[in-house]
XYZ file of C-alpha atoms in Angstrom:
718
model
C 214.419 5.264 96.920
C 213.220 7.492 99.747
C 212.448 6.235 103.259
C 208.704 6.657 102.599
C 208.962 4.711 99.345
C 210.928 1.965 101.072
C 208.316 1.749 103.843
C 205.509 1.514 101.291
C 207.288 -1.321 99.475
C 207.705 -3.204 102.763
C 204.051 -2.604 103.616
C 202.974 -3.925 100.228
C 205.203 -6.969 100.670
C 203.685 -7.629 104.090
C 200.140 -7.260 102.711
C 200.836 -10.013 100.169
C 202.243 -12.278 102.890
C 199.374 -11.398 105.254
C 196.777 -12.258 102.647
C 198.261 -15.724 102.204
C 198.511 -16.215 105.978
C 194.877 -15.167 106.454
C 193.863 -17.679 103.816
C 195.722 -20.385 105.694
C 194.121 -19.351 108.969
C 190.631 -19.331 107.434
C 191.153 -22.726 105.818
C 192.415 -24.338 109.013
C 189.673 -22.739 111.125
C 186.963 -24.227 108.910
C 188.695 -27.617 108.933
C 188.844 -27.591 112.722
C 185.266 -26.343 113.032
C 183.957 -29.248 110.940
C 185.972 -31.669 113.069
C 185.477 -34.484 110.561
C 189.177 -35.023 109.804
C 191.242 -37.786 111.502
C 192.780 -36.833 114.872
C 196.297 -36.509 113.438
C 194.986 -34.163 110.728
C 193.275 -32.006 113.337
C 196.539 -31.758 115.305
C 198.305 -30.667 112.123
C 195.602 -28.027 111.471
C 196.045 -26.597 114.964
C 199.815 -26.452 114.421
C 199.413 -24.731 111.039
C 196.996 -22.244 112.584
C 199.361 -21.448 115.452
C 202.333 -20.944 113.102
C 200.340 -18.676 110.798
C 199.143 -16.493 113.680
C 202.680 -16.252 115.082
C 204.086 -15.242 111.676
C 201.302 -12.701 111.225
C 202.094 -11.177 114.618
C 205.812 -11.055 113.867
C 205.378 -9.349 110.489
C 203.059 -6.700 111.918
C 205.446 -6.074 114.813
C 208.437 -5.695 112.496
C 206.664 -2.875 110.641
C 205.522 -1.348 113.974
C 201.858 -1.853 113.077
C 200.885 -2.087 116.723
C 197.135 -2.503 116.225
C 197.632 -5.426 113.836
C 200.215 -7.029 116.088
C 197.802 -6.714 119.040
C 195.005 -8.492 117.153
C 197.286 -11.344 116.056
C 198.719 -11.636 119.594
C 195.264 -11.899 121.225
C 194.175 -14.471 118.667
C 197.336 -16.475 119.333
C 196.695 -16.426 123.090
C 193.044 -17.433 122.607
C 194.075 -20.409 120.482
C 196.182 -22.089 123.182
C 193.321 -23.472 125.369
C 191.427 -24.584 122.275
C 194.509 -26.381 121.012
C 194.844 -28.215 124.317
C 191.170 -29.220 124.173
C 191.581 -30.361 120.570
C 188.364 -28.782 119.303
C 187.115 -25.556 117.680
C 183.500 -24.705 118.642
C 181.656 -22.823 115.859
C 181.023 -19.760 118.059
C 184.768 -19.450 118.706
C 185.535 -19.831 115.010
C 183.099 -16.921 114.509
C 185.212 -14.722 116.770
C 188.499 -15.688 115.090
C 187.047 -14.974 111.650
C 185.688 -11.647 112.847
C 189.153 -10.805 114.150
C 190.631 -11.641 110.731
C 188.106 -9.332 109.065
C 189.111 -6.450 111.329
C 192.790 -7.232 110.725
C 192.259 -7.076 106.949
C 190.322 -3.810 107.010
C 192.900 -2.151 109.245
C 195.756 -3.386 107.044
C 194.024 -1.864 104.027
C 193.710 1.414 105.912
C 197.454 1.402 106.675
C 198.213 0.890 102.985
C 195.946 3.772 101.995
C 197.203 6.037 104.787
C 193.761 6.307 106.414
C 193.192 6.843 110.119
C 189.404 7.250 110.075
C 186.528 4.825 109.605
C 188.434 1.934 111.177
C 186.791 -0.956 113.066
C 186.985 -0.483 116.815
C 190.147 -2.146 118.088
C 189.061 -2.452 121.730
C 185.794 -4.132 120.771
C 187.754 -6.628 118.712
C 190.338 -7.390 121.369
C 187.738 -7.963 124.078
C 186.449 -10.952 122.112
C 189.633 -12.790 123.037
C 190.046 -11.557 126.623
C 187.102 -13.422 128.158
C 186.383 -17.022 127.141
C 182.680 -16.364 127.806
C 182.678 -13.602 125.226
C 183.902 -16.101 122.644
C 180.763 -18.160 123.153
C 178.608 -15.049 122.824
C 180.304 -13.696 119.705
C 177.754 -13.157 116.931
C 178.287 -14.992 113.675
C 179.968 -12.951 110.974
C 177.377 -11.499 108.612
C 177.904 -11.980 104.885
C 177.653 -8.908 102.748
C 174.417 -8.991 100.721
C 173.521 -6.480 98.059
C 174.602 -5.611 94.540
C 177.508 -7.352 92.888
C 180.748 -5.515 93.548
C 183.926 -6.354 91.628
C 186.795 -7.343 93.905
C 190.328 -6.027 93.617
C 192.594 -7.979 91.307
C 195.400 -9.954 92.894
C 197.998 -7.966 90.970
C 196.839 -4.692 92.551
C 198.572 -5.516 95.821
C 201.215 -7.907 94.547
C 202.671 -5.292 92.207
C 204.498 -5.773 88.960
C 207.756 -6.570 90.728
C 206.355 -9.786 92.182
C 206.826 -11.618 88.823
C 210.338 -10.685 87.653
C 210.920 -13.842 85.619
C 208.161 -13.033 83.126
C 209.244 -9.397 82.937
C 212.835 -10.350 82.218
C 211.632 -12.760 79.527
C 209.563 -9.982 77.964
C 212.576 -7.675 77.938
C 214.614 -10.358 76.154
C 211.839 -10.841 73.609
C 211.727 -7.092 72.928
C 215.481 -7.129 72.323
C 215.071 -10.036 69.899
C 212.280 -8.163 68.097
C 214.624 -5.214 67.662
C 217.227 -7.536 66.178
C 214.594 -9.027 63.885
C 213.550 -5.557 62.747
C 217.156 -4.777 61.782
C 217.385 -8.030 59.826
C 214.159 -7.224 57.992
C 215.629 -3.859 57.017
C 218.622 -5.775 55.666
C 216.283 -8.045 53.674
C 214.623 -4.964 52.168
C 218.056 -3.781 51.037
C 218.709 -7.169 49.465
C 215.363 -7.006 47.644
C 216.283 -3.563 46.338
C 219.513 -5.040 44.940
C 217.541 -7.838 43.272
C 215.171 -5.318 41.678
C 218.156 -3.291 40.516
C 219.755 -6.416 39.018
C 216.526 -7.281 37.192
C 216.319 -3.794 35.738
C 220.005 -3.777 34.793
C 220.994 -7.382 33.982
C 224.562 -6.479 33.113
C 225.277 -5.061 36.561
C 224.340 -8.165 38.579
C 227.128 -9.656 40.766
C 229.275 -12.152 38.874
C 227.872 -15.661 39.058
C 224.586 -14.517 40.617
C 221.441 -14.304 38.541
C 218.509 -12.220 39.854
C 216.571 -15.477 40.352
C 219.272 -16.945 42.593
C 219.484 -13.685 44.521
C 215.703 -13.720 44.986
C 215.764 -17.317 46.232
C 218.398 -16.383 48.815
C 216.224 -13.521 50.083
C 213.187 -15.820 50.204
C 215.056 -18.406 52.294
C 216.217 -15.709 54.692
C 212.684 -14.326 55.029
C 211.355 -17.824 55.758
C 213.800 -18.093 58.664
C 212.777 -14.641 59.894
C 209.121 -15.667 59.706
C 209.782 -18.706 61.892
C 211.594 -16.579 64.460
C 208.809 -13.976 64.417
C 206.259 -16.718 65.117
C 208.349 -18.074 67.984
C 208.774 -14.597 69.445
C 205.072 -13.794 69.179
C 204.235 -17.023 71.005
C 206.767 -16.266 73.737
C 205.439 -12.744 74.250
C 201.863 -14.049 74.387
C 202.762 -16.671 77.013
C 204.613 -14.196 79.210
C 201.853 -11.593 78.972
C 199.319 -14.252 79.953
C 201.465 -15.315 82.907
C 201.679 -11.716 84.080
C 198.022 -10.856 83.680
C 196.237 -14.070 84.668
C 195.573 -15.879 87.930
C 194.226 -19.332 88.690
C 190.579 -19.641 89.559
C 191.254 -21.451 92.835
C 192.248 -18.101 94.393
C 188.504 -17.391 94.608
C 187.626 -20.655 96.351
C 188.579 -19.875 99.944
C 186.709 -16.523 100.103
C 183.671 -18.307 98.641
C 183.977 -21.126 101.177
C 184.139 -18.542 103.939
C 180.963 -16.946 102.572
C 179.194 -20.324 102.550
C 180.276 -21.034 106.114
C 179.130 -17.645 107.427
C 175.753 -17.788 105.687
C 175.121 -21.318 106.937
C 175.784 -20.114 110.478
C 173.152 -17.410 110.057
C 170.504 -19.514 108.312
C 170.927 -22.805 110.166
C 171.735 -24.655 106.948
C 174.685 -26.909 106.160
C 176.627 -26.842 102.895
C 179.956 -27.836 101.386
C 181.451 -25.961 98.396
C 183.759 -27.811 95.996
C 185.725 -26.621 92.980
C 186.627 -28.495 89.804
C 189.032 -26.891 87.365
C 190.587 -24.479 89.849
C 193.892 -24.615 87.958
C 192.272 -22.740 85.059
C 193.992 -19.388 84.533
C 191.760 -16.383 83.876
C 192.500 -12.756 83.053
C 192.860 -11.020 86.413
C 190.497 -8.223 85.372
C 187.864 -10.832 84.568
C 188.659 -12.694 87.779
C 188.190 -9.510 89.766
C 184.692 -8.967 88.352
C 183.825 -12.658 88.626
C 184.507 -12.737 92.350
C 181.413 -10.669 93.073
C 179.307 -12.613 90.554
C 180.237 -15.993 92.011
C 179.832 -14.766 95.581
C 176.260 -13.759 94.811
C 175.468 -17.046 93.081
C 176.844 -18.927 96.094
C 174.735 -16.854 98.499
C 171.726 -17.404 96.271
C 172.298 -21.176 96.281
C 172.540 -21.361 100.071
C 169.700 -18.955 100.827
C 167.213 -19.927 98.105
C 168.301 -23.327 96.817
C 169.314 -25.522 99.724
C 166.790 -26.922 102.182
C 167.353 -27.076 105.922
C 169.165 -30.216 107.122
C 166.067 -31.884 108.586
C 164.073 -31.209 105.412
C 166.854 -32.658 103.264
C 166.897 -35.803 105.374
C 163.122 -36.180 104.989
C 163.600 -36.024 101.232
C 166.272 -38.718 101.324
C 169.182 -36.324 100.768
C 172.368 -35.852 102.767
C 171.840 -33.239 105.447
C 174.813 -31.261 104.086
C 173.977 -29.530 100.810
C 176.403 -29.873 97.902
C 177.574 -26.787 96.031
C 179.831 -27.249 93.017
C 181.778 -24.641 91.064
C 183.107 -26.175 87.845
C 185.372 -24.404 85.361
C 186.667 -25.401 81.949
C 188.007 -23.799 78.798
C 186.194 -24.623 75.545
C 188.137 -23.144 72.647
C 188.430 -19.447 73.426
C 185.563 -19.597 75.913
C 185.728 -19.925 79.687
C 182.704 -21.822 81.019
C 181.832 -21.576 84.729
C 179.037 -23.630 86.241
C 177.617 -22.997 89.706
C 175.231 -25.783 90.795
C 173.454 -26.935 93.931
C 171.456 -30.053 94.878
C 168.649 -28.128 96.525
C 164.941 -27.897 95.824
C 165.195 -26.189 92.448
C 163.298 -23.117 91.267
C 159.640 -22.835 92.231
C 158.037 -22.279 88.831
C 154.568 -21.437 90.124
C 155.926 -19.025 92.734
C 157.847 -17.238 89.972
C 154.662 -17.002 87.890
C 152.779 -15.482 90.831
C 155.561 -13.002 91.594
C 155.834 -11.944 87.944
C 152.055 -11.480 87.755
C 152.015 -9.433 90.969
C 154.746 -7.170 89.576
C 152.946 -6.794 86.264
C 155.895 -8.104 84.279
C 153.705 -10.095 81.874
C 149.988 -10.738 81.319
C 148.455 -13.776 83.019
C 147.741 -15.455 79.656
C 151.349 -15.110 78.588
C 152.674 -16.428 81.896
C 150.325 -19.415 81.787
C 151.514 -20.326 78.288
C 155.220 -20.164 79.151
C 157.208 -23.339 79.690
C 159.009 -23.926 82.990
C 162.366 -23.122 81.347
C 160.983 -19.804 80.066
C 159.577 -18.914 83.487
C 162.950 -19.637 85.086
C 164.533 -16.889 82.983
C 162.362 -14.367 84.836
C 164.657 -14.578 87.851
C 166.973 -12.155 86.016
C 164.262 -9.458 85.969
C 164.972 -6.539 88.255
C 162.935 -6.506 91.446
C 161.532 -10.024 91.108
C 161.619 -12.031 94.336
C 159.575 -14.988 95.585
C 160.360 -14.232 99.235
C 157.381 -12.896 101.160
C 159.569 -11.470 103.918
C 162.708 -9.382 103.542
C 165.756 -10.719 105.388
C 169.369 -9.591 105.560
C 170.264 -11.783 102.606
C 167.176 -11.973 100.392
C 163.719 -10.721 99.552
C 164.744 -7.367 98.101
C 164.638 -8.485 94.457
C 168.157 -7.121 93.997
C 170.907 -9.423 92.852
C 170.498 -11.725 89.867
C 169.733 -8.820 87.553
C 173.009 -7.252 88.713
C 174.782 -10.579 88.214
C 173.520 -10.771 84.657
C 174.528 -7.162 83.982
C 178.025 -7.907 85.243
C 178.304 -10.964 82.982
C 177.037 -8.974 80.000
C 179.632 -6.302 80.760
C 182.249 -9.037 80.312
C 180.681 -9.867 76.889
C 179.436 -13.145 78.324
C 176.214 -15.081 78.720
C 174.352 -16.312 81.799
C 171.926 -19.245 81.693
C 169.893 -20.999 84.369
C 168.691 -24.610 84.364
C 166.614 -26.137 87.151
C 164.773 -29.365 87.953
C 162.215 -29.612 90.783
C 163.669 -31.300 93.845
C 167.071 -31.833 92.190
C 168.686 -28.422 92.172
C 169.647 -25.425 90.058
C 172.563 -24.792 87.735
C 173.860 -21.401 86.579
C 176.189 -21.430 83.556
C 178.428 -18.440 82.760
C 180.153 -18.377 79.373
C 182.876 -15.775 78.873
C 185.260 -15.056 75.998
C 188.949 -15.430 76.777
C 190.238 -11.881 76.531
C 193.937 -12.559 76.032
C 195.953 -14.109 73.242
C 195.026 -16.383 70.392
C 193.370 -19.772 70.118
C 194.243 -22.637 67.759
C 191.447 -23.071 65.215
C 190.980 -25.725 62.540
C 189.362 -24.473 59.337
C 186.807 -26.640 57.536
C 184.688 -26.211 54.413
C 181.015 -27.085 54.049
C 179.677 -26.226 50.617
C 180.632 -22.597 49.989
C 181.169 -21.873 53.667
C 184.396 -21.753 55.636
C 184.027 -22.336 59.369
C 186.333 -22.773 62.337
C 186.480 -25.515 64.971
C 188.316 -25.041 68.291
C 191.377 -27.253 67.979
C 191.205 -28.081 71.678
C 188.147 -30.246 70.881
C 189.641 -31.966 67.814
C 191.086 -35.456 68.214
C 192.080 -36.146 64.614
C 191.175 -35.773 60.945
C 190.483 -38.897 58.873
C 188.450 -40.463 56.071
C 186.060 -43.414 56.147
C 184.006 -45.307 53.556
C 180.369 -44.227 53.395
C 179.468 -47.918 53.749
C 180.534 -47.745 57.422
C 177.549 -45.506 58.273
C 174.815 -47.279 60.247
C 171.227 -46.070 60.689
C 169.158 -43.340 59.025
C 167.436 -41.429 61.835
C 170.440 -41.306 64.194
C 173.386 -42.287 61.990
C 176.497 -43.744 63.588
C 179.898 -44.495 62.178
C 181.934 -47.600 62.841
C 185.569 -46.548 62.723
C 188.447 -48.754 63.868
C 185.980 -50.948 65.792
C 184.622 -47.889 67.606
C 180.995 -46.836 67.179
C 180.346 -43.100 67.421
C 177.583 -40.653 66.417
C 177.937 -39.159 62.939
C 177.034 -35.467 62.612
C 176.705 -34.017 59.130
C 177.819 -30.408 59.640
C 175.806 -29.149 56.663
C 172.632 -30.754 57.995
C 173.391 -29.590 61.545
C 173.582 -25.999 60.294
C 170.502 -26.303 58.113
C 172.501 -25.956 54.879
C 171.748 -27.793 51.602
C 173.215 -31.336 51.688
C 176.214 -32.108 49.514
C 176.270 -34.750 46.776
C 176.612 -38.422 47.782
C 180.209 -39.575 48.094
C 181.873 -42.938 48.543
C 184.408 -41.643 51.071
C 183.588 -39.313 53.961
C 185.899 -36.544 55.136
C 185.696 -36.513 58.934
C 186.869 -34.508 61.926
C 186.708 -36.513 65.162
C 185.920 -34.248 68.102
C 185.154 -34.698 71.787
C 182.375 -32.696 73.378
C 179.964 -33.087 76.317
C 181.883 -36.133 77.501
C 181.564 -38.111 74.281
C 183.332 -38.581 70.962
C 181.639 -37.920 67.642
C 182.516 -37.828 63.947
C 181.834 -34.564 62.170
C 181.328 -34.828 58.424
C 182.723 -31.920 56.376
C 183.542 -31.362 52.720
C 187.203 -30.528 53.266
C 189.670 -29.686 56.002
C 191.849 -26.582 55.773
C 194.880 -25.566 57.777
C 195.316 -24.937 61.493
C 195.846 -21.341 62.600
C 196.277 -19.427 65.824
C 193.630 -16.706 65.664
C 192.264 -14.037 67.962
C 188.637 -15.167 68.300
C 186.421 -12.306 69.405
C 182.820 -12.374 70.676
C 179.968 -11.879 68.239
C 178.127 -8.533 68.279
C 175.566 -8.243 71.090
C 172.633 -8.880 68.731
C 174.096 -12.299 67.828
C 175.600 -13.287 71.157
C 172.578 -15.317 72.236
C 173.018 -17.783 69.359
C 174.218 -21.076 70.852
C 176.098 -22.402 67.827
C 178.886 -19.832 67.713
C 181.614 -18.978 70.174
C 182.824 -16.006 68.131
C 184.526 -14.980 64.919
C 188.085 -14.271 63.805
C 189.399 -11.935 61.130
C 191.579 -13.670 58.529
C 194.565 -11.949 56.877
C 192.534 -11.197 53.741
C 189.848 -9.391 55.760
C 187.305 -12.236 55.666
C 185.450 -13.277 58.798
C 185.756 -16.838 60.061
C 182.834 -17.862 62.313
C 183.972 -20.346 64.959
C 181.576 -23.051 66.182
C 181.101 -24.258 69.743
C 182.036 -27.905 70.031
C 179.563 -28.550 72.855
C 176.730 -27.276 70.647
C 177.715 -29.752 67.941
C 177.087 -32.547 70.433
C 173.486 -31.447 71.045
C 170.500 -32.476 68.968
C 168.846 -30.556 66.141
C 169.861 -27.790 63.713
C 170.194 -24.085 64.305
C 166.901 -22.582 65.566
C 164.903 -21.460 62.558
C 166.777 -23.614 60.047
C 164.022 -26.244 59.808
C 161.557 -23.586 58.806
C 163.549 -23.254 55.586
C 163.765 -19.447 55.746
C 165.637 -18.158 52.707
C 167.550 -14.928 52.361
C 169.152 -13.323 49.323
C 172.223 -11.104 49.803
C 173.125 -8.850 46.866
C 176.447 -6.986 46.997
C 179.345 -6.598 44.577
C 181.814 -6.835 47.503
C 182.886 -10.379 48.390
C 183.706 -9.345 51.968
C 180.310 -7.701 52.480
C 178.509 -10.743 51.071
C 180.456 -13.018 53.429
C 179.698 -10.825 56.453
C 175.955 -10.611 55.767
C 175.744 -14.297 54.897
C 177.486 -15.311 58.124
C 175.142 -13.225 60.264
C 172.020 -14.513 58.565
C 173.163 -18.138 58.644
C 173.800 -17.752 62.371
C 170.108 -16.864 62.644
C 169.051 -20.045 60.840
C 168.592 -18.698 57.307
C 169.529 -20.511 54.119
C 171.427 -17.741 52.343
C 171.896 -17.210 48.607
C 174.252 -14.555 47.284
C 174.483 -12.518 44.089
C 177.148 -10.060 42.913
C 174.932 -8.091 40.489
C 171.346 -6.985 40.164
C 170.842 -9.204 37.118
C 171.958 -12.290 39.051
C 169.646 -11.328 41.901
C 166.628 -11.031 39.608
C 167.386 -14.432 38.090
C 167.585 -16.058 41.542
C 164.428 -14.314 42.736
C 162.545 -15.628 39.697
C 163.074 -19.264 40.704
C 163.404 -19.167 44.514
C 160.806 -18.348 47.159
C 162.477 -15.738 49.384
C 161.752 -14.515 52.907
C 164.038 -11.462 52.893
C 166.433 -9.641 50.535
C 169.490 -7.620 51.631
C 170.767 -5.269 48.899
C 173.772 -2.952 48.701
C 172.884 0.515 47.382
C 176.096 1.286 45.480
C 176.478 -1.395 42.805
C 177.606 -1.108 39.185
C 175.164 -1.550 36.299
C 172.058 -1.743 38.515
C 172.192 -0.064 41.915
C 170.237 -1.206 44.961
C 167.381 1.255 44.531
C 166.781 0.183 40.931
C 166.871 -3.491 41.944
C 164.400 -2.811 44.754
C 162.002 -1.141 42.329
C 162.162 -4.117 39.951
C 161.595 -6.602 42.787
C 158.583 -4.619 43.935
C 157.145 -4.681 40.406
C 157.157 -8.484 40.307
C 154.179 -10.264 41.895
C 156.386 -13.005 43.409
C 158.588 -10.511 45.286
C 156.247 -7.559 45.753
C 155.696 -8.387 49.436
C 159.161 -9.744 50.317
C 160.917 -7.554 52.946
C 163.892 -5.697 51.440
C 166.706 -4.089 53.434
C 169.002 -1.582 51.739
C 172.575 -1.278 53.018
C 174.794 1.707 52.306
C 178.161 3.103 53.336
C 176.406 6.469 53.556
C 173.678 6.930 56.144
C 172.665 10.464 55.240
C 169.012 11.475 55.422
C 168.791 11.965 51.659
C 170.280 8.518 50.951
C 167.920 6.883 53.422
C 164.849 8.700 52.128
C 165.693 7.756 48.540
C 166.123 4.115 49.502
C 162.815 3.922 51.356
C 161.054 5.724 48.508
C 162.211 2.979 46.128
C 160.179 0.441 48.100
C 162.644 -0.826 50.727
C 161.342 -1.765 54.168
C 164.476 -0.781 56.052
C 167.752 1.068 55.563
C 170.995 0.326 57.442
C 174.464 1.800 57.387
C 177.299 -0.679 56.882
C 178.689 0.269 60.268
C 175.431 -0.919 61.853
C 175.684 -4.188 59.926
C 179.209 -4.777 61.213
C 177.903 -4.146 64.744
C 175.405 -6.999 64.339
C 172.225 -4.977 63.761
C 171.288 -6.726 60.498
C 169.835 -9.909 61.988
C 167.773 -7.995 64.554
C 166.238 -5.856 61.791
C 165.502 -8.930 59.657
C 163.750 -10.677 62.548
C 161.788 -7.525 63.307
C 160.578 -7.256 59.709
C 159.445 -10.869 59.638
C 157.245 -10.609 62.737
C 155.841 -7.060 62.641
C 152.696 -6.097 60.704
C 153.365 -4.957 57.154
C 152.673 -1.251 56.725
C 154.314 -0.913 53.341
C 152.344 -1.079 50.112
C 152.742 -4.183 47.995
C 154.092 -1.940 45.237
C 155.267 1.687 45.273
C 152.321 4.031 45.143
C 149.617 1.392 45.698
C 147.450 0.858 48.815
C 148.893 -1.300 51.568
C 148.080 -4.969 51.168
C 148.273 -5.660 54.915
C 147.175 -2.739 57.052
C 148.083 -2.459 60.734
C 145.446 -1.355 63.247
C 144.989 2.393 63.353
C 146.118 2.453 66.981
C 149.396 0.699 66.218
C 152.407 2.838 67.008
C 155.446 1.105 65.562
C 158.853 2.741 65.362
C 160.641 2.685 62.024
C 162.911 -0.324 61.536
C 165.733 1.650 60.000
C 167.968 3.851 62.070
C 171.127 5.808 61.740
């Protein structure tokens, strides 16, 4: 290693230590500034602060970083009289925090080898030369504006800061190599078994091919167990290397709250629940900017001034809460405040002034619908622009950042009680334990983290009809019929119920299913963007056979009512000779609230259509006996299905294939790649709400004409 390389390693090591010391200094400064701790705790905070500053000065001096050592030295000198007085005035805390900011920016410049664009050192040092200047130091301004992702912790720490996990990974790789060699040996043994079966007379004495095969099977079973253990070990070590706990974001957020309160004259306290939750560092890096903006928004827009809060019977110090939890493979973050809540009428006026929506539409919207307008770009209820608000820039950027992480952002607000932002993100690393269940013909997944146990109970233990409950082992709990909850046809009456007991939303409930399958560790991935807004599903996993397993959200199961749209009894028919394609289309449509029927042939589809009222039909083009175009023509010729929307699906999306499909009477044409990307449900919904331009039968006049001025794009696309 060269001298320059060695110096860079030492500088990186110091930057990691300095970051932790600056966190300690910030934490103790804010504790001392509040002054609400017992006297002995305040003495301890002063001591911790003095030690951290001394260590910071010593580390900078060792590396001959004279500017950094000078800042730490002046801060250490300025602390002594304050320590003797036993108090930390807010204006002096401002100066110390400003000094820390300059220290951090200059340290970053040293790491990057920059000598330009640095904060003025003399202007920083003078803050600590004259006690009067400490009282005049301006409060540190927060940084408003668009959401900017922060640097991940690992960027500075470096891979070498976690050697234990790396060494474990190296050992696992060595074991995988050994396992690969054993599997090659097993293949050789299988070849010998095949040879013995083809030439019975040449088998080893006393060993029949069956016995030889059983030996190979036993050996493979052992190898399978070791492979599973190794995969789990690799997954754990990779997660340890690439994740960080959420509490690392708390202190920067608390600093932001403190600085903004100093500028606005408000008072607030930020708390964190679930800070031990580990999150992918790349996600954590992007979340830091998102959460910082939500915190600024809560202080600036949500919280009232102390005197106003007291008039309303609230504590003068506003409460901000960041709560984090993992639900299955989802990470749920909730940022809430106890402020005044969103001003619904002010949002209506601002949206009308911007021309976002017509006045009639705005007047008809519920308060919850109006609240969603805060994510529109440029919308602001502030009449005057300040340093931190009024520009209409922010929450739209926050939402874009969350969407970039394949997540969702919701807002809930009550007048006078506060506002709550909920971020739901998929866990990007590893697998999640999932319990498979069957309801009718459908296989679904439940996050095992929400499952307490699986059991049976006599149907006679059910109490009530409107809100049924189950009495089980002297415990009374709500009973949720999963088929009914999903809007599926109910199963036949049974004397004994098959139940999965789950906990969700702080309560326990019994989930009725038809059967319980095995538990598996699966990589659950987010739904396509077109389906991501559906509240029932946290994602889907691919099973070994290629089938898709939709995974439910346990917290949704604890809410009231079926899937939106299910009560309307919308029925869809999926026709495809591929089992996998039928399962994929059925899953997507059921997620949208449809009751889905499936057929493998055109003849079966015609028979179903003759006895069922249908809202939409999805047909594969390439089928044996009767292809999709022929089936479409026959459906159009029948009075009962002449006006039912039909979507043709094909592996080929050529112009000629599409034109032929539309000429047969189909309303839309989709490639299978588009269906896999989640476009199917969006097209179905579009067909059901748009004016019908198609003729009721090929070649006849349109039964429902759109206005001549209507300009509607075609539903199908390539």
